[in-house]
PDB file of C-alpha atoms in Angstrom:
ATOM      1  CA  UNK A   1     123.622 142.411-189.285  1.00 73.00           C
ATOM      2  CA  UNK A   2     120.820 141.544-191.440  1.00 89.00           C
ATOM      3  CA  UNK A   3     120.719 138.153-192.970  1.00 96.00           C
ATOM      4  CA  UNK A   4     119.597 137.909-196.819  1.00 96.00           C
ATOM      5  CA  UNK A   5     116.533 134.898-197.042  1.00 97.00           C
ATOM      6  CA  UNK A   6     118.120 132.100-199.909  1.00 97.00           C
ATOM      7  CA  UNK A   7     114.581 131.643-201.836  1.00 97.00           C
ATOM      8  CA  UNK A   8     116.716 129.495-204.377  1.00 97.00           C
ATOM      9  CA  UNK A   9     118.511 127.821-201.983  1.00 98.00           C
ATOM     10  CA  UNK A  10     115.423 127.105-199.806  1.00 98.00           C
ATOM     11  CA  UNK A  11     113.345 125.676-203.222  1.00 98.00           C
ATOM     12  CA  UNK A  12     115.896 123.382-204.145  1.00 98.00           C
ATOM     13  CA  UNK A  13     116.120 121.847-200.987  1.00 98.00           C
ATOM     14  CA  UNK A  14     112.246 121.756-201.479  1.00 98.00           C
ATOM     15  CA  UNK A  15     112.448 120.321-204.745  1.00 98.00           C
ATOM     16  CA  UNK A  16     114.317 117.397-203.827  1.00 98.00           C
ATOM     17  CA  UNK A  17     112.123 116.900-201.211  1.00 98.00           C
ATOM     18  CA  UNK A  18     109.235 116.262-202.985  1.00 98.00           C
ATOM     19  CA  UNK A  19     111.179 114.630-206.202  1.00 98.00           C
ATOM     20  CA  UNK A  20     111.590 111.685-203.429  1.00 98.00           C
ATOM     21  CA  UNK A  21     107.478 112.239-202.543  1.00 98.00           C
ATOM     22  CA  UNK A  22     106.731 112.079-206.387  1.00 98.00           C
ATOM     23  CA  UNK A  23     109.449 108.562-206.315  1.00 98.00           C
ATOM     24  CA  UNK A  24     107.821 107.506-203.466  1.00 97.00           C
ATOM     25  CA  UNK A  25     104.097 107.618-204.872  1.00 97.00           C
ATOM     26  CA  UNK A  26     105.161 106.020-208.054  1.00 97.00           C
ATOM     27  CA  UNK A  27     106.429 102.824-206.478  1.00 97.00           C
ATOM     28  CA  UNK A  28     102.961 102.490-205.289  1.00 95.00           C
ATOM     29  CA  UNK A  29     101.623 103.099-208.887  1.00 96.00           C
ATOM     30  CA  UNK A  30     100.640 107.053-208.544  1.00 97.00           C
ATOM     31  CA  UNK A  31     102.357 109.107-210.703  1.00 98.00           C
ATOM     32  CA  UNK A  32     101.518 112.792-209.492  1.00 98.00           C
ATOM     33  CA  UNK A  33      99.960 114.889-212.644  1.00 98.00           C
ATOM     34  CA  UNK A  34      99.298 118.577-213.136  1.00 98.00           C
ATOM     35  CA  UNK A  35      97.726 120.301-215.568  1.00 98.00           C
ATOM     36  CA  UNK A  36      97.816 124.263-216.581  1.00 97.00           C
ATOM     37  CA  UNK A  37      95.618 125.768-218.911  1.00 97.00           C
ATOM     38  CA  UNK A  38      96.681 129.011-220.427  1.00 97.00           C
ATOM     39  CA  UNK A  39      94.474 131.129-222.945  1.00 97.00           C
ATOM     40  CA  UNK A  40      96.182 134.000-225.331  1.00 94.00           C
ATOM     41  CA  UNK A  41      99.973 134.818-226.185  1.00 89.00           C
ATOM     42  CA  UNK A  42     101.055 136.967-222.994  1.00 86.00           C
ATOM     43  CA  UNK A  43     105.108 136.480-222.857  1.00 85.00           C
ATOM     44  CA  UNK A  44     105.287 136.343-219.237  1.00 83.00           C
ATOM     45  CA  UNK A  45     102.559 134.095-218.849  1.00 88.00           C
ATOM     46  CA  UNK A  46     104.151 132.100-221.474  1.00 87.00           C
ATOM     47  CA  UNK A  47     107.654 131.785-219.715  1.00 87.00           C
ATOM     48  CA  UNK A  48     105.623 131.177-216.233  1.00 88.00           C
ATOM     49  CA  UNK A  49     104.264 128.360-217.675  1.00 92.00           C
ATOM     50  CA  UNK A  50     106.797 126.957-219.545  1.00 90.00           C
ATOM     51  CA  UNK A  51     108.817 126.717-216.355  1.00 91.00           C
ATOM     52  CA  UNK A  52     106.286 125.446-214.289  1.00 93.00           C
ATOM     53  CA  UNK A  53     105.333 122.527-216.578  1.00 94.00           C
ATOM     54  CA  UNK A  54     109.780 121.516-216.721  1.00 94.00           C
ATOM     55  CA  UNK A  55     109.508 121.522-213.617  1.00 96.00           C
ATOM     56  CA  UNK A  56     106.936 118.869-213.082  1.00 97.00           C
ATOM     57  CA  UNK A  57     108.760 116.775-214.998  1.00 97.00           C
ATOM     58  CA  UNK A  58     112.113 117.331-213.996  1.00 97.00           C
ATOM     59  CA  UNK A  59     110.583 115.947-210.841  1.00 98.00           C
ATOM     60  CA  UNK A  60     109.058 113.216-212.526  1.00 98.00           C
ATOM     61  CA  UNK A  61     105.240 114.376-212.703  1.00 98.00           C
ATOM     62  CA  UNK A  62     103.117 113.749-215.843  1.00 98.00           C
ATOM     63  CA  UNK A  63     102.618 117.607-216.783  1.00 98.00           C
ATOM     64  CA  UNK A  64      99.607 118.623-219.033  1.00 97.00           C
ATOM     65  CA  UNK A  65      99.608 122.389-220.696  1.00 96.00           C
ATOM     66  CA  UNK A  66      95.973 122.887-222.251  1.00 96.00           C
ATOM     67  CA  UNK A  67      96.507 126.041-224.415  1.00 96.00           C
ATOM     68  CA  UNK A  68      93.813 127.936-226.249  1.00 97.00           C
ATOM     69  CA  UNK A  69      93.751 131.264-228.418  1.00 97.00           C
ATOM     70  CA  UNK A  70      92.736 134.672-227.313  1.00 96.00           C
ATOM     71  CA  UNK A  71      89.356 134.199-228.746  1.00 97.00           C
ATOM     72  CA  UNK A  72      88.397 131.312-226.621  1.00 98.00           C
ATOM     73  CA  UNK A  73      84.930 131.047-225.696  1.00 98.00           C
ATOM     74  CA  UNK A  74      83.944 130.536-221.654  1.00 98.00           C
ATOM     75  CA  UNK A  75      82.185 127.349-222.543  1.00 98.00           C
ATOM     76  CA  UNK A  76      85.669 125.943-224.372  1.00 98.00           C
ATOM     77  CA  UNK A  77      87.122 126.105-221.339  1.00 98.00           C
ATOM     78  CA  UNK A  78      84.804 125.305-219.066  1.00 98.00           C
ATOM     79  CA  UNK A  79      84.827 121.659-221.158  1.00 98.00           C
ATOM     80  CA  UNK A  80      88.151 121.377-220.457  1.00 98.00           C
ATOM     81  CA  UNK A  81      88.541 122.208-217.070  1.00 98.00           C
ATOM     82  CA  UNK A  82      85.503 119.641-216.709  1.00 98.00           C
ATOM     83  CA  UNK A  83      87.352 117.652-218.679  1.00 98.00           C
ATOM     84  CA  UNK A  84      90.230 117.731-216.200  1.00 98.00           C
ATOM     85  CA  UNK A  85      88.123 117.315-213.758  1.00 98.00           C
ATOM     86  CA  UNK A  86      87.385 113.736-215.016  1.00 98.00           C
ATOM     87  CA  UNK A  87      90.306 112.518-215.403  1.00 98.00           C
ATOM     88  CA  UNK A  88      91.936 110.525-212.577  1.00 97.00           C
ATOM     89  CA  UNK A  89      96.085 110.915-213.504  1.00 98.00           C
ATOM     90  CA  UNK A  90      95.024 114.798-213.127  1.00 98.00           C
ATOM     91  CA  UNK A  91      95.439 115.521-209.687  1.00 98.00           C
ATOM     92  CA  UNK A  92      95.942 119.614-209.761  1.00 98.00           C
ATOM     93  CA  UNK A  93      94.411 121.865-212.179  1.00 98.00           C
ATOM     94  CA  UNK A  94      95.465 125.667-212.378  1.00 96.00           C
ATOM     95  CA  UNK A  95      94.239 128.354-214.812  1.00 97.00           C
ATOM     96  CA  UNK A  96      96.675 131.097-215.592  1.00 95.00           C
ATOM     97  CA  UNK A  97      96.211 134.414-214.986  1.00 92.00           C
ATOM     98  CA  UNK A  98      95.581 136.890-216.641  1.00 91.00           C
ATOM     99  CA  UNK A  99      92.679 135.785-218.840  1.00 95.00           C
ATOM    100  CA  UNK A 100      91.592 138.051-221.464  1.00 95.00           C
ATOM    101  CA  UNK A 101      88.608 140.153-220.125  1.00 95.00           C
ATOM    102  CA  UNK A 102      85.972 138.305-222.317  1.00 97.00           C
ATOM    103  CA  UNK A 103      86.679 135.239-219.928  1.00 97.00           C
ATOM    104  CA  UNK A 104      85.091 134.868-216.261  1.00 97.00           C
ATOM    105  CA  UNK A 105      88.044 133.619-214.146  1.00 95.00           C
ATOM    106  CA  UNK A 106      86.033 133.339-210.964  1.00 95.00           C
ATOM    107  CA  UNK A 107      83.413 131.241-212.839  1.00 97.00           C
ATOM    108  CA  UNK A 108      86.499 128.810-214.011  1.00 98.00           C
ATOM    109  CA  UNK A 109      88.951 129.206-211.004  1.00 96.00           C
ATOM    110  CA  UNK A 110      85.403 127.565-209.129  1.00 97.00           C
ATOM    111  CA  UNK A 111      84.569 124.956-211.526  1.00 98.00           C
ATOM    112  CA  UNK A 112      87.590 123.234-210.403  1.00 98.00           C
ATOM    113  CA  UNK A 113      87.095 120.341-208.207  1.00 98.00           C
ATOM    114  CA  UNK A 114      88.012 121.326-204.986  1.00 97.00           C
ATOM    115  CA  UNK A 115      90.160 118.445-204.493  1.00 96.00           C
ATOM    116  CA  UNK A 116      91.945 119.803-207.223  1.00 98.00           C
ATOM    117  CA  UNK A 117      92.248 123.194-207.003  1.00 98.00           C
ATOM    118  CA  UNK A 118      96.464 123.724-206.463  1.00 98.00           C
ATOM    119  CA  UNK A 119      95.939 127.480-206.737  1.00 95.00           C
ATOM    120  CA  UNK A 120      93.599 127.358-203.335  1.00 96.00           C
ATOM    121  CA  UNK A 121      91.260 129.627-204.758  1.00 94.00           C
ATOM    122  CA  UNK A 122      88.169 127.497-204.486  1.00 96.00           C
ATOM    123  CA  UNK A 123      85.969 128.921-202.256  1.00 96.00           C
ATOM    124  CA  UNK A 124      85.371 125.479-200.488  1.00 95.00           C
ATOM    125  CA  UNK A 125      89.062 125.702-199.457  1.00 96.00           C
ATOM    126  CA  UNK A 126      89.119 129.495-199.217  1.00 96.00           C
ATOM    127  CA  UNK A 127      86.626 128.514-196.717  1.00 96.00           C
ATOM    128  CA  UNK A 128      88.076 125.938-194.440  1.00 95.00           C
ATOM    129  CA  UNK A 129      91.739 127.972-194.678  1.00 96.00           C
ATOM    130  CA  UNK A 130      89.683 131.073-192.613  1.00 95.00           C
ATOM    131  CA  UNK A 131      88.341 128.327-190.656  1.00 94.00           C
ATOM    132  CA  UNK A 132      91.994 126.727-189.850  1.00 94.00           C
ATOM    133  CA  UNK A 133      90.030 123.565-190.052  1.00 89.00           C
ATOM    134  CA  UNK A 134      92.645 121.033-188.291  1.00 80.00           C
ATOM    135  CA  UNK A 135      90.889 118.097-189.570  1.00 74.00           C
ATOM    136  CA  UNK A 136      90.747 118.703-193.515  1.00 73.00           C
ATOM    137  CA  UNK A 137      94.190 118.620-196.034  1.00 85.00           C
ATOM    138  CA  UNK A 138      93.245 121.418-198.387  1.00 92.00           C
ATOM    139  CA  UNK A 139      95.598 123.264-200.499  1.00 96.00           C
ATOM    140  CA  UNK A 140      96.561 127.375-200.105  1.00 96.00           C
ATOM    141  CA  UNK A 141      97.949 129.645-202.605  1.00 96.00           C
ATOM    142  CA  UNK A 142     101.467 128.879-203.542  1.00 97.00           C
ATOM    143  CA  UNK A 143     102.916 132.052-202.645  1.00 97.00           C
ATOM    144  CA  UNK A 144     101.184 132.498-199.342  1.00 98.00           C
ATOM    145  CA  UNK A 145     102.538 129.158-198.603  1.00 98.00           C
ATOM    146  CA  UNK A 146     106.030 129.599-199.379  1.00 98.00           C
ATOM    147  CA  UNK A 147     106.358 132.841-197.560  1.00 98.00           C
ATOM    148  CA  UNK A 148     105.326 130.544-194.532  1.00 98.00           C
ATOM    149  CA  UNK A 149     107.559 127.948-195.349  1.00 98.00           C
ATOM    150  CA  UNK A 150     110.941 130.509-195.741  1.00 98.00           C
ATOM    151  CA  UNK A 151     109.482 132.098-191.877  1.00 98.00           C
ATOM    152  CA  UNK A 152     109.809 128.698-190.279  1.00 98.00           C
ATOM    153  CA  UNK A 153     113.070 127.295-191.674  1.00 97.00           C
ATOM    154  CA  UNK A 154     115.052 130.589-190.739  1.00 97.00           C
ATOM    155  CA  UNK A 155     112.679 130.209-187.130  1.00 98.00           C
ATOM    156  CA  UNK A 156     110.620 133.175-187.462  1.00 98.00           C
ATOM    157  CA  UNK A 157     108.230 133.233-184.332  1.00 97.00           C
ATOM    158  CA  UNK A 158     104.779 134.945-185.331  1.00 98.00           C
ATOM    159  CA  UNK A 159     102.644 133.946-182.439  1.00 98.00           C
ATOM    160  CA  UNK A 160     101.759 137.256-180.819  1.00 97.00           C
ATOM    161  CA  UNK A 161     104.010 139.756-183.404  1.00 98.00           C
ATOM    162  CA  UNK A 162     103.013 142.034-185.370  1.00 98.00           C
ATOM    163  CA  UNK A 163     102.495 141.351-188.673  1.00 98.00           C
ATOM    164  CA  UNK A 164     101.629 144.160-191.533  1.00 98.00           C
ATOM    165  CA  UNK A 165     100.600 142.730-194.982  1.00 98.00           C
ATOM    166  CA  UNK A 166     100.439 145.372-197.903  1.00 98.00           C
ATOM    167  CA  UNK A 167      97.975 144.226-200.415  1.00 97.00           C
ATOM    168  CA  UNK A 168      95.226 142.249-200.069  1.00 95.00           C
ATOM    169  CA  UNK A 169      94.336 140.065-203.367  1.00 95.00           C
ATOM    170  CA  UNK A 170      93.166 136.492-203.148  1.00 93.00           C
ATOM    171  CA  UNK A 171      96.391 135.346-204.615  1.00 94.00           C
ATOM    172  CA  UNK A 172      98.734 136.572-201.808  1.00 97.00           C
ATOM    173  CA  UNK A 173      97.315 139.437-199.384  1.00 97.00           C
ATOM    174  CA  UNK A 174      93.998 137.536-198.150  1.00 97.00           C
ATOM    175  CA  UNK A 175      95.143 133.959-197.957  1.00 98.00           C
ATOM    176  CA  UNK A 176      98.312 135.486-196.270  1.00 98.00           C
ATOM    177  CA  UNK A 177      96.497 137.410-193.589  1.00 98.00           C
ATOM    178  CA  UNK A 178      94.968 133.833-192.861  1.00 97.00           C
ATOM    179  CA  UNK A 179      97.728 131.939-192.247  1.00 98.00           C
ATOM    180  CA  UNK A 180      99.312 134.400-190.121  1.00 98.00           C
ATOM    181  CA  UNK A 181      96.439 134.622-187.973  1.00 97.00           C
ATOM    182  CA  UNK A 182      96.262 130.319-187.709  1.00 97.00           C
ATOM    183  CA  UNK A 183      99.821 130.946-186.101  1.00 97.00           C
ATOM    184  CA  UNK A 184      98.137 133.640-183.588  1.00 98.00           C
ATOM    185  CA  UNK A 185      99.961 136.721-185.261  1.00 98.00           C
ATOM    186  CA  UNK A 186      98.403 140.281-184.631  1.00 98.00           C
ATOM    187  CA  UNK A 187      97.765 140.601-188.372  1.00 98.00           C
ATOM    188  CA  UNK A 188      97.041 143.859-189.794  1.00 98.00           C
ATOM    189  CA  UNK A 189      96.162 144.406-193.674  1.00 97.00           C
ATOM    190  CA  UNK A 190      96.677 147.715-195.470  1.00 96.00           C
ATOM    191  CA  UNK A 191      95.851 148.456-198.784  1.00 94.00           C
ATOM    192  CA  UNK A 192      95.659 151.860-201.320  1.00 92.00           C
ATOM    193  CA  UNK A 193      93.071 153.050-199.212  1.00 95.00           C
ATOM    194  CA  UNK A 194      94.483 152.882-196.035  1.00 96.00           C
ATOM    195  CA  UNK A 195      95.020 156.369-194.585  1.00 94.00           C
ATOM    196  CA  UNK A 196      98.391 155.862-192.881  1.00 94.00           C
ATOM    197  CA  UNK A 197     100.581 153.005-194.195  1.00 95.00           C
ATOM    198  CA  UNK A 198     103.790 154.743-193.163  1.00 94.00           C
ATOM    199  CA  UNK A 199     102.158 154.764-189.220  1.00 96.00           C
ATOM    200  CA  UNK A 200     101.484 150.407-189.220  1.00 97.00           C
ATOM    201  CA  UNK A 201     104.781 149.287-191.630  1.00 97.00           C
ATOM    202  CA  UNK A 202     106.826 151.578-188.797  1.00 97.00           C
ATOM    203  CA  UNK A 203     105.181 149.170-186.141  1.00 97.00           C
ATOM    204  CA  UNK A 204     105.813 146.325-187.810  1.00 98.00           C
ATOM    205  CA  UNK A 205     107.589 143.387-186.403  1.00 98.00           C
ATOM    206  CA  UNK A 206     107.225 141.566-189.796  1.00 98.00           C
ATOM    207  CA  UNK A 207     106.365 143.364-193.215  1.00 98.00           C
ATOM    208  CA  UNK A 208     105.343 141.457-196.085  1.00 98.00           C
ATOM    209  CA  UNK A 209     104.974 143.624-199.212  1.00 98.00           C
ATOM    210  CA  UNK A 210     102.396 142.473-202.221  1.00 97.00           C
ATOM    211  CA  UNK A 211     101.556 145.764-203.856  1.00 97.00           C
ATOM    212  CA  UNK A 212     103.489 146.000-207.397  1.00 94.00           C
ATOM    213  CA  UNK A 213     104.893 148.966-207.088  1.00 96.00           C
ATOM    214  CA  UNK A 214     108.726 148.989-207.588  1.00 97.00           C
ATOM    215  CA  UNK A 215     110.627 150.395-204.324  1.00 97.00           C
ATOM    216  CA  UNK A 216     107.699 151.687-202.886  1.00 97.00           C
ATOM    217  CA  UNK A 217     109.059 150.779-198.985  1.00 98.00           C
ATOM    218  CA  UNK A 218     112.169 152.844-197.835  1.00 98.00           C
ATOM    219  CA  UNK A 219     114.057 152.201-195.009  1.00 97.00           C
ATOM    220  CA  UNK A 220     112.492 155.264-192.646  1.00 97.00           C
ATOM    221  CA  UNK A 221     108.928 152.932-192.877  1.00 97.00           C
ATOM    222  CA  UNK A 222     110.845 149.522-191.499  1.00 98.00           C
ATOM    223  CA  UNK A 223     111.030 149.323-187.585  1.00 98.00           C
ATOM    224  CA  UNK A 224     114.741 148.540-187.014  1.00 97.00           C
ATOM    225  CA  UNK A 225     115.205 144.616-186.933  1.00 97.00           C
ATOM    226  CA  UNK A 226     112.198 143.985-188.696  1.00 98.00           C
ATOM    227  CA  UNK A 227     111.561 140.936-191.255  1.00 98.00           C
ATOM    228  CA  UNK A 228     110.823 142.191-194.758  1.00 98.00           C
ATOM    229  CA  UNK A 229     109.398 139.676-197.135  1.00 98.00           C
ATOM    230  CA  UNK A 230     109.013 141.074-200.545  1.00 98.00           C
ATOM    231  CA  UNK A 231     106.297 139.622-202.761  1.00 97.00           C
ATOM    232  CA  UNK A 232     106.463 141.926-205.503  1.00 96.00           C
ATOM    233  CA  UNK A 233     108.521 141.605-208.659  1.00 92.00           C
ATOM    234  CA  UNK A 234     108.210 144.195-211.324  1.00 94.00           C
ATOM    235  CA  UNK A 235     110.136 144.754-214.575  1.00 90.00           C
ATOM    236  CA  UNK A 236     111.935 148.372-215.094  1.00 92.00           C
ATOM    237  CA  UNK A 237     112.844 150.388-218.480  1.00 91.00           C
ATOM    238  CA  UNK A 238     115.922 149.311-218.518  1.00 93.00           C
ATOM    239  CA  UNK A 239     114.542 145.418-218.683  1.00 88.00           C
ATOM    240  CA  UNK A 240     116.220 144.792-214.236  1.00 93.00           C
ATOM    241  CA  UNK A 241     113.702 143.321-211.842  1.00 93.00           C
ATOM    242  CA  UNK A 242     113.249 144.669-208.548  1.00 96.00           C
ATOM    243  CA  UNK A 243     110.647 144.071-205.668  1.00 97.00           C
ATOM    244  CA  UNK A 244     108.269 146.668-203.985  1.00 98.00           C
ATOM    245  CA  UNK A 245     110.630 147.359-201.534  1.00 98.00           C
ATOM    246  CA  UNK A 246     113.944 149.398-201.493  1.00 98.00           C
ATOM    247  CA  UNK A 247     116.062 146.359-201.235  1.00 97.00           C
ATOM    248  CA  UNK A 248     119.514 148.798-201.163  1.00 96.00           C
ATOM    249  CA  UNK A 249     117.705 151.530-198.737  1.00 97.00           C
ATOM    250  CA  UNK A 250     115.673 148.990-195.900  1.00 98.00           C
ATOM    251  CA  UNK A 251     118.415 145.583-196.322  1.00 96.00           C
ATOM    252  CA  UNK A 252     120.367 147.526-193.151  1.00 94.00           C
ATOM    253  CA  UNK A 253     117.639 148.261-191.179  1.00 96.00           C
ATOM    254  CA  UNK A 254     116.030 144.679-191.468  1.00 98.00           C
ATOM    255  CA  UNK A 255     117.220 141.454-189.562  1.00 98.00           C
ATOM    256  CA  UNK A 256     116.174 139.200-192.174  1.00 98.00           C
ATOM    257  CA  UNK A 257     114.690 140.592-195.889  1.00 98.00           C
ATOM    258  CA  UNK A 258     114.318 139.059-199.055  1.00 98.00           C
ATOM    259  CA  UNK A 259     116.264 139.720-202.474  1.00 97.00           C
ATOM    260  CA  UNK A 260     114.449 140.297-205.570  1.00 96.00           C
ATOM    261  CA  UNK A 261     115.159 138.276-207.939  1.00 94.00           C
ATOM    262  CA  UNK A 262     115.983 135.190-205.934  1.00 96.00           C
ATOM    263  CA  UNK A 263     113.484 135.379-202.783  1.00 96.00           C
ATOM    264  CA  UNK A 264     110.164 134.262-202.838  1.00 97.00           C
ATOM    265  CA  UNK A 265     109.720 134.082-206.862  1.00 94.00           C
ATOM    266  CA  UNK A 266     111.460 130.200-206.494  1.00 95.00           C
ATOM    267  CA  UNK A 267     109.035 129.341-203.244  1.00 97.00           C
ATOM    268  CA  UNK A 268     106.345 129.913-205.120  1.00 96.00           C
ATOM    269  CA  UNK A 269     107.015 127.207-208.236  1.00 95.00           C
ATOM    270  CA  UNK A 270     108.276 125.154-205.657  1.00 97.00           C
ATOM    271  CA  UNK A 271     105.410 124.578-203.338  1.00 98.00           C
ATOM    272  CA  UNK A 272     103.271 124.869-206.249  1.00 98.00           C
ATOM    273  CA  UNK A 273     104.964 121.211-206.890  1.00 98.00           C
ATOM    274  CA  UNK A 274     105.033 120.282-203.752  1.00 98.00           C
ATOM    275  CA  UNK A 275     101.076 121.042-203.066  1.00 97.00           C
ATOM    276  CA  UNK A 276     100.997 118.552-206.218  1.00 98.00           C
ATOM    277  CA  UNK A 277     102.227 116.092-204.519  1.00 98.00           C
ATOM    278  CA  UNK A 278      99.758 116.846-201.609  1.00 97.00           C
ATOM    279  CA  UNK A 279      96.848 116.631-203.807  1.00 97.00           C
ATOM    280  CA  UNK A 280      98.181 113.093-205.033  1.00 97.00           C
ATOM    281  CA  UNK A 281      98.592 111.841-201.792  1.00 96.00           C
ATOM    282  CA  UNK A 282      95.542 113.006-200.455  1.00 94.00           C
ATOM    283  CA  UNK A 283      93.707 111.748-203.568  1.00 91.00           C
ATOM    284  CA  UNK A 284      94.584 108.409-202.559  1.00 80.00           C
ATOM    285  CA  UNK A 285      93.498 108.533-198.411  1.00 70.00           C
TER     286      UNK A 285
END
C-alpha cells in the first residue's frame, strides 16, 4: 500500500529543530540573520517572500527584505548585495527569482559571498557539491536538500538504485543529480530533449519530477513500488495546485509519493532556515 510523504509534518519537526539551533546560537551572542532581496511586484514572488521572511522570525532570526522597483538598475543591486555582503549580523543572502530580464541574475546570484550564498548557487559551492568535498560545510539548494532530507527520515536506500531526475535546472535538477550520486545512486537525468522519457521513468527505482508541467507522469511510466517525489507545483484555471505528476493515477502504483500541495513545497522553506542556521554556525568556526 503506498504510503503518502508528510512534507508539513516533516518541516515542522524541522522547524523546531532549528528554532532550538537559532536559541542555542543566541545564548552565545549570534543571532542568525537572513536577508532576501526582491525586485518588481510579481504576486507569487511576493507571497514567497513574505512567508519566508515570518518565518525567520517566528524562529527567532533577524530577517532583512531589501525590495526595489521593476526599474532597478544592475548596479543598485549589486550595492546592496555588496552591501550585505559587509555586514556581519547577515549571514545568508538570497535574490529572488524571477528578476525582470533587464537584470543579470547570474552576475548577482555570484556576487554573493560564498559563505553566504543560502541558495547554493555560487559557483564556488556549486563546485565543491560535484566534488562531494568531505572536508568543507557549504550550503546546497533548498529544495535539493529537502528532497534528501524527506528520503532519509522515511529510510530510503539510494546507494546502487536507480534514480531518474526529470529536469535539470540549477535550482533543483543539477544540484539534485549531485547529491544522489554523493550517496552512490545510478543517477540518470532526462530533460525535453531526451528521446525516450517513458523508457528510463519505467526503470526507475526512484522518480523525482522537476519539469512544470501539471500531471505530466501517469501511472503506466512508474515501475510498480517506485518512490515518486514531485517537485513541481503549478496553478490551474480553476485557481487548484497540482504537481507534475498524476498524483490520483501513479499514488497506487508507488510505495511512497508525495502530495501536492503539502510535499516538498514546506521542505524547501524549511531547510532554507535551517541552512541559515548552518551559515551562522559555520560563520563562527
Amino acid at each position: 500500500m503506498v504510503e503518502l510523504i508528510d512534507g508539513k509534518k516533516l518541516a515542522r519537526e524541522l522547524n523546531e529543530k532549528t528554532a532550538a539551533r537559532v536559541t542555542a546560537l543566541k545564548e552565545r551572542g549570534i543571532t542568525p540573520g537572513i536577508a532576501v532581496i526582491l525586485v518588481g511586484d510579481d504576486p507569487a514572488s511576493a507571497i514567497y517572500t513574505r512567508n519566508k521572511h515570518r518565518k525567520a522570525e517566528k524562529l527567532g532570526m533577524k530577517s532583512v527584505l531589501k525590495t526595489f522597483a521593476e526599474d532597478v538598475s544592475q548596479e543598485e543591486v549589486m550595492a546592496c548585495v555588496q552591501d550585505l555582503n559587509q555586514d556581519p549580523s547577515i549571514h545568508a543572502i538570497l535574490i529572488q527569482s524571477p528578476l525582470p530580464s533587464h537584470l543579470d541574475e547570474k552576475v548577482l546570484d555570484n556576487a554573493i559571498n560564498p559563505q553566504k550564498d543560502v541558495d547554493g548557487f555560487h559557483p564556488f559551492n556549486v563546485g565543491r557539491l560535484y566534488n562531494n568535498d568531505p572536508d568543507k560545510c557549504y550550503p546546497v539548494s533548498c529544495t535539493p536538500r529537502g528532497v534528501m532530507t524527506m528520503l532519509d527520515h522515511y529510510n530510503v536506500k539510494l546507494g546502487g538504485r536507480d534514480v531518474v531526475v526529470m529536469g535539470r535546472s540549477i535550482l533543483v535538477g543539477k544540484p539534485m543529480q549531485s547529491l544522489l550520486q554523493n550517496r552512490n545512486a545510478t543517477v540518470t537525468m532526462i530533460s525535453r530533449h531526451t528521446k525516450d522519457k517513458a523508457f528510463y521513468m519505467r526503470h526507475a527505482d526512484v522518480l523525482i519530477v522537476a519539469i512544470g508541467q501539471p500531471r505530466f507522469v501517469k501511472a503506466q511510466d512508474v515501475k510498480e513500488g517506485a518512490v515518486v517525489i514531485d517537485v513541481g507545483i503549478n496553478r490551474l484555471e480553476d485557481g487548484s495546485l497540482c504537481g507534475d505528476v498524476d498524483f490520483e493515477d501513479v499514488k497506487d502504483k508507488a510505495s511512497l509519493i508525495t502530495p501536492v500541495p503539502g510535499g516538498v513545497g514546506p521542505m524547501t522553506i524549511a531547510s532554507l532556515m535551517a541552512q541559515t542556521v548552518d551559515l551562522a554556525e559555520w560563520s563562527e568556526e
